CSV table of C-alpha atoms in Angstrom, one decimal:
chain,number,residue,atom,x,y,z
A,58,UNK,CA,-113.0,175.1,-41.0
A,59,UNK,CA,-112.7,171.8,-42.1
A,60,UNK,CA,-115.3,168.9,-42.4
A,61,UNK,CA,-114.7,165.6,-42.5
A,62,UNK,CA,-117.4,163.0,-43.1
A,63,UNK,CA,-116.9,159.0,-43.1
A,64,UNK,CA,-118.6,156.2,-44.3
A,65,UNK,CA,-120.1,153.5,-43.2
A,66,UNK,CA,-121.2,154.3,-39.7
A,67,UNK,CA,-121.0,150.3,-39.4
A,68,UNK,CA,-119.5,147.6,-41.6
A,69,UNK,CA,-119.9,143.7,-40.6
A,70,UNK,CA,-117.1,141.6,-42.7
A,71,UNK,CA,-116.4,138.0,-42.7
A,72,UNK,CA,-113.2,136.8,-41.3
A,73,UNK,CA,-110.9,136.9,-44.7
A,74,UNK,CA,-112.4,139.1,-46.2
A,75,UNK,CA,-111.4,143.0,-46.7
A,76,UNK,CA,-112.9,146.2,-45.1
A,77,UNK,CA,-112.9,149.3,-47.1
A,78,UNK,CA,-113.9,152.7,-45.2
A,79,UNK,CA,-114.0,156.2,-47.0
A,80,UNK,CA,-113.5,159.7,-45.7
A,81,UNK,CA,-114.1,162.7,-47.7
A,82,UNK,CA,-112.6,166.2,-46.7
A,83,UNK,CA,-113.8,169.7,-47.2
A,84,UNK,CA,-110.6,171.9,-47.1
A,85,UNK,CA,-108.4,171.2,-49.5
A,86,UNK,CA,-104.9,172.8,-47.3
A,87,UNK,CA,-105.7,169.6,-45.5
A,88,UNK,CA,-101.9,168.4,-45.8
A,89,UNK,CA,-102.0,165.0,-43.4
A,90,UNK,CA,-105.0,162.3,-42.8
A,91,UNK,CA,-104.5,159.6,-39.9
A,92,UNK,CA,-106.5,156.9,-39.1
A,93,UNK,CA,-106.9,155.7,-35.9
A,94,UNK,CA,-108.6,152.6,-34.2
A,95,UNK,CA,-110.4,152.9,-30.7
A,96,UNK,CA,-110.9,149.5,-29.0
A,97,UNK,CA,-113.4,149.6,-26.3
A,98,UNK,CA,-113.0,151.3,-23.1
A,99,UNK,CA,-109.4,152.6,-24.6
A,100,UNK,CA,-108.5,155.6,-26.4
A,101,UNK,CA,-108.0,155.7,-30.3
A,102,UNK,CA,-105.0,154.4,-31.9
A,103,UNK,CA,-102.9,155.3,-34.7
A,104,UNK,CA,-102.7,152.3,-36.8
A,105,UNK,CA,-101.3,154.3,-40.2
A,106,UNK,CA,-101.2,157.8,-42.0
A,107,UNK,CA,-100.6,159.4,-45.0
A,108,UNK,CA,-99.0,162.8,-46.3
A,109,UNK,CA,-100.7,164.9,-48.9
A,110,UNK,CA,-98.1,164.0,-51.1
A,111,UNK,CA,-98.3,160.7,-51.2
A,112,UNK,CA,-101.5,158.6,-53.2
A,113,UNK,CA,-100.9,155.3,-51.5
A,114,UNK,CA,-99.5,153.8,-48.2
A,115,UNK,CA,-99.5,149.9,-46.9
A,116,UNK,CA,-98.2,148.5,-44.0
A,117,UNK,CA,-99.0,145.2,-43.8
A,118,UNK,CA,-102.9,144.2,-43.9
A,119,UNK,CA,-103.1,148.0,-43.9
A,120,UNK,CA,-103.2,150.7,-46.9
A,121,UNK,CA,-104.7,154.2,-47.1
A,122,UNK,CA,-105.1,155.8,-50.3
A,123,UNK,CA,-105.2,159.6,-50.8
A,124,UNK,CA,-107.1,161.2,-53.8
A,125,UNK,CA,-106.7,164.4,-53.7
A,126,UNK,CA,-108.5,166.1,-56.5
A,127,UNK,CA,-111.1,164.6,-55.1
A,128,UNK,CA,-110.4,165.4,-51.6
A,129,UNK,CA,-111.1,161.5,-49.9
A,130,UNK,CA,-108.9,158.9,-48.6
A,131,UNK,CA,-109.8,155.4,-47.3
A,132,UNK,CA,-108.9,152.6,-45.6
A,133,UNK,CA,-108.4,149.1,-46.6
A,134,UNK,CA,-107.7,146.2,-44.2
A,135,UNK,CA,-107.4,142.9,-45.8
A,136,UNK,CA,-107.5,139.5,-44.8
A,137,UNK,CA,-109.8,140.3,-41.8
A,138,UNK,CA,-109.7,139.2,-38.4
A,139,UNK,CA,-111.6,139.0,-35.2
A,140,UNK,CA,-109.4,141.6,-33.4
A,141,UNK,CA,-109.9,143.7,-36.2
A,142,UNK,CA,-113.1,144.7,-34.6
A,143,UNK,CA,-113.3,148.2,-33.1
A,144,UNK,CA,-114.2,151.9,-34.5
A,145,UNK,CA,-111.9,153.1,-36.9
A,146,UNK,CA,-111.9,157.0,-37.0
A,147,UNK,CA,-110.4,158.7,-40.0
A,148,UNK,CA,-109.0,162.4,-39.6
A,149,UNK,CA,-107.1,165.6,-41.5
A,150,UNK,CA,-105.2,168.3,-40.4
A,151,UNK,CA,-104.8,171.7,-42.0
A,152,UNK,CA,-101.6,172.9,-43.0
A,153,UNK,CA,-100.4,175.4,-40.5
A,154,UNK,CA,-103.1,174.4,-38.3
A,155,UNK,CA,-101.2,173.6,-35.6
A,156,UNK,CA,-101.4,170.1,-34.7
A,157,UNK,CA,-105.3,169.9,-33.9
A,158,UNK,CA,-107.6,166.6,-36.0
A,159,UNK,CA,-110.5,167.3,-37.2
A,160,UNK,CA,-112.2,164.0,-37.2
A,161,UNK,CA,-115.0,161.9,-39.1
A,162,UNK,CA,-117.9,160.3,-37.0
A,163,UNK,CA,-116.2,156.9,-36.9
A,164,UNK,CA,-117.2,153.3,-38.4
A,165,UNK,CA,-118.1,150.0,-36.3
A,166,UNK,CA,-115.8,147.6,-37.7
A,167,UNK,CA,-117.2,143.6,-37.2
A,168,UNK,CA,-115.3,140.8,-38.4
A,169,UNK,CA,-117.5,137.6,-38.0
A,170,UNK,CA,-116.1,133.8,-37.9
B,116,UNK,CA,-92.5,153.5,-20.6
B,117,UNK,CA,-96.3,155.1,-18.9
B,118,UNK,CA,-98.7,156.1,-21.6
B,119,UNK,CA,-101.0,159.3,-21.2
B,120,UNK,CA,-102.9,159.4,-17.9
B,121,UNK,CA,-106.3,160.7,-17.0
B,122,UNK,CA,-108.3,160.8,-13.9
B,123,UNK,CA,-111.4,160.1,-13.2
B,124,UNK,CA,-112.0,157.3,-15.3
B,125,UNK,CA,-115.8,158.4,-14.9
B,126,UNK,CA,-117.5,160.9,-13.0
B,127,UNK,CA,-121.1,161.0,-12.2
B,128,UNK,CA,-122.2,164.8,-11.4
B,129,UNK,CA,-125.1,166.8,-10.9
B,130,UNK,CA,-126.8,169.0,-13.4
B,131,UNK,CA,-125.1,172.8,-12.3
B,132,UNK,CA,-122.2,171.3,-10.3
B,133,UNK,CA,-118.3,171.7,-11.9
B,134,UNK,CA,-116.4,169.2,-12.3
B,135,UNK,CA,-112.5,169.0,-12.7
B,136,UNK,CA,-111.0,166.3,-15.3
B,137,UNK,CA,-107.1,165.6,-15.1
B,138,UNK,CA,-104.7,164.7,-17.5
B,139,UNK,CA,-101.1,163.7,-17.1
B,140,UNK,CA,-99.2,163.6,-20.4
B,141,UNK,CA,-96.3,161.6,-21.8
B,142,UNK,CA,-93.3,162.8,-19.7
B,143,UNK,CA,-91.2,164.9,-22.8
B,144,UNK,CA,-94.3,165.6,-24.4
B,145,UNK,CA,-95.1,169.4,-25.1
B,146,UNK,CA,-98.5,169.4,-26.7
B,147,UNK,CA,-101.5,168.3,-25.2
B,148,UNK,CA,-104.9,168.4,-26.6
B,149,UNK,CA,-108.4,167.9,-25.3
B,150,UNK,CA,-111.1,166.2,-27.0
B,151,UNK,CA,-114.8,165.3,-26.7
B,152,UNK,CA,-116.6,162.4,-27.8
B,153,UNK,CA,-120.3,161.9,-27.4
B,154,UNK,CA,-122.1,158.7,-27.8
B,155,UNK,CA,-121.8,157.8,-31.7
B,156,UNK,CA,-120.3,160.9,-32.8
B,157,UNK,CA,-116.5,161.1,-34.1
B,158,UNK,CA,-114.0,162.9,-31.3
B,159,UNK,CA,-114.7,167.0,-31.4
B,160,UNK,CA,-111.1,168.9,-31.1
B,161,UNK,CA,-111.3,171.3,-27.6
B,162,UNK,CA,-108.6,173.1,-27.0
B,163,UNK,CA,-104.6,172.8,-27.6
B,164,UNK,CA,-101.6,173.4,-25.9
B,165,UNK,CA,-98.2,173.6,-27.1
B,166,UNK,CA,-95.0,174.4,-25.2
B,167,UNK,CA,-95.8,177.8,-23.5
B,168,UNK,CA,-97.8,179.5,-26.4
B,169,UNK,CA,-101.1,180.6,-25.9
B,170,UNK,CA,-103.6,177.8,-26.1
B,171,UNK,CA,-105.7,177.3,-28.8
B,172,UNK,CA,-109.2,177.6,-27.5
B,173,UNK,CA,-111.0,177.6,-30.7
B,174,UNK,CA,-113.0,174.5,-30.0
B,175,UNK,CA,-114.3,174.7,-26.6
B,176,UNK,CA,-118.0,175.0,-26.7
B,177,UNK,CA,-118.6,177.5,-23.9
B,178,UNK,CA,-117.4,179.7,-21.4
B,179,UNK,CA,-118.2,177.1,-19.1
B,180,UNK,CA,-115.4,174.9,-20.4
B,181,UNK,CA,-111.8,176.0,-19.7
B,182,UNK,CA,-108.6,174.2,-19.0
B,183,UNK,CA,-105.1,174.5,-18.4
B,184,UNK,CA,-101.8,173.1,-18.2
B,185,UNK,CA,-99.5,173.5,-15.2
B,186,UNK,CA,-96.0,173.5,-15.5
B,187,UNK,CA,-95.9,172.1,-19.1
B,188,UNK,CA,-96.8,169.0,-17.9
B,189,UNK,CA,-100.9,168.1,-16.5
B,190,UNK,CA,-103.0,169.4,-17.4
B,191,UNK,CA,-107.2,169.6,-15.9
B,192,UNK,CA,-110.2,170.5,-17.8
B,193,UNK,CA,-113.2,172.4,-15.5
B,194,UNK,CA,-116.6,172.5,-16.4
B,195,UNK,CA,-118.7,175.0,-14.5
B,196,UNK,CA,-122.0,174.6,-14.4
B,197,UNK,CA,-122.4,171.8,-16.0
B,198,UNK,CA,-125.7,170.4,-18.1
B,199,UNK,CA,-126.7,167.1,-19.5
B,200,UNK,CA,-125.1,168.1,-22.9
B,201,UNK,CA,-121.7,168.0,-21.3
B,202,UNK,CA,-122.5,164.2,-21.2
B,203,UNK,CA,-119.6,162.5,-23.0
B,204,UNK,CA,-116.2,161.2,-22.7
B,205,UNK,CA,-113.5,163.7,-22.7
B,206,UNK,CA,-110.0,162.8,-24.1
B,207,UNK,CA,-106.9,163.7,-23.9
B,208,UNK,CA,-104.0,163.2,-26.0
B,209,UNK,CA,-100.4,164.7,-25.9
B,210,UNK,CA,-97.3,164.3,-28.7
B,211,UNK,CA,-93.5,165.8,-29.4
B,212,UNK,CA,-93.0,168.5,-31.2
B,213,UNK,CA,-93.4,172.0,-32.7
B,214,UNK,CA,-97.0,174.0,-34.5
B,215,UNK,CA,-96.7,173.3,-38.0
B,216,UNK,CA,-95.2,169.6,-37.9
B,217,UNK,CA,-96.7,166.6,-37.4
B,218,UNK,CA,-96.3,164.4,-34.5
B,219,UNK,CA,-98.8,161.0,-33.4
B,220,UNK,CA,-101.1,162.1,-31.0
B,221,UNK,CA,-101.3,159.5,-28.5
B,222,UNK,CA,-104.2,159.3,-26.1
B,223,UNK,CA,-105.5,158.4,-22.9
B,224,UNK,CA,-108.3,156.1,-21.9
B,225,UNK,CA,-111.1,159.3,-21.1
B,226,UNK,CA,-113.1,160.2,-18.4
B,227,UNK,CA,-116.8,159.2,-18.9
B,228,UNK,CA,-118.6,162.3,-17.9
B,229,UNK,CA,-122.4,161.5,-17.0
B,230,UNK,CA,-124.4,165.1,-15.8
B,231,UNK,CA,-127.6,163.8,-14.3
């Protein structure tokens, strides 16, 4: 099955400044990676995605990259700011799958005045 | 319009008691998935239901762990005999569409399951 692993576990930023979290993936039929942000006491949130074939996506302070020869995607946020802060979750999905995510461990995301 | 629903927000159970957690889905939505998150670990995929196909059980850790979905619609996950592992909180998401596209998964808030 697939594996995802993520990286940091935790990542303290100063407000302005950008936040860069990895993901690497162990299958490569993995066709869709979503990220998704969990606030406390809420349930994650999908804040962007990208398609297998596409390398890049922004929206906003957002962007995901996708390499996929060497089977990792991160996340860049830019221009940090205090509600920034949360865990950020990165995820794939296997072609014909069905719709399941297999997850990474998640990253502590701090933005500091 | 509501978001995904789940009930308890947390439950507090004894070690060998079941417990029953619910989960109402977006009204229109015909998948529905289950997830588990324990403290500092990313969310571990359960079990998946999609329009009246046979679940997708693959991820549930134990015969103790079953769920269902009534209807189409809610959906409740038991745990039998439950043990301090089974400590966590357990999501539940649900989205449009069809095995084999891709739809957001939107989820609820969890239940915070504690087994003493």
């Amino acid at each position: 099955g697939e594996n995802v692993e993520q990286h940091p576990s935790t990542l303290s930023v100063q407000e302005g400044d950008s936040a860069v979290i990895k993901c690497t993936y162990s299958d490569s039929a993995s066709n869709y990676f979503p990220w998704y942000k969990q606030e406390l006491g809420k349930g994650p949130q999908l804040i962007i995605d990208i398609r297998s074939n596409v390398g890049e996506k922004k929206d906003q302070r957002i962007a995901v990259t996708l390499n996929k020869t060497a089977k990792h995607f991160s996340l860049h946020i830019t221009e940090t700011q205090p509600e920034d802060s949360a865990v950020y979750f990165c995820a794939a999905k296997l072609t014909g799958g069905g719709n399941k995510l297999t997850f990474g461990t998640g990253t502590q995301l701090k933005v500091e005045l | 319009g509501a978001g995904v629903s789940q009930s308890p927000s947390n439950k507090v159970t004894e070690k060998g008691k079941d417990v029953e957690l619910r989960c109402d889905p977006i009204s229109g939505h015909t998948a529905l998935y289950w997830y588990r998150q324990s403290l500092g670990q990313g969310l571990e995929f359960l079990i998946y239901f999609q329009g009246n196909s046979a679940p997708d059980k693959s991820g549930l850790p134990s015969d103790r762990f079953s769920a269902e979905r009534t209807g189409g619609s809610v959906s409740t996950l038991t745990i039998q005999r439950t043990q301090q592992e089974d400590s966590a909180v357990y999501l539940c998401a649900s989205s449009l569409g069809r095995a084999g596209g891709w739809y957001e998964q939107y989820f609820g808030p969890g239940t915070r399951l504690t087994v003493t």
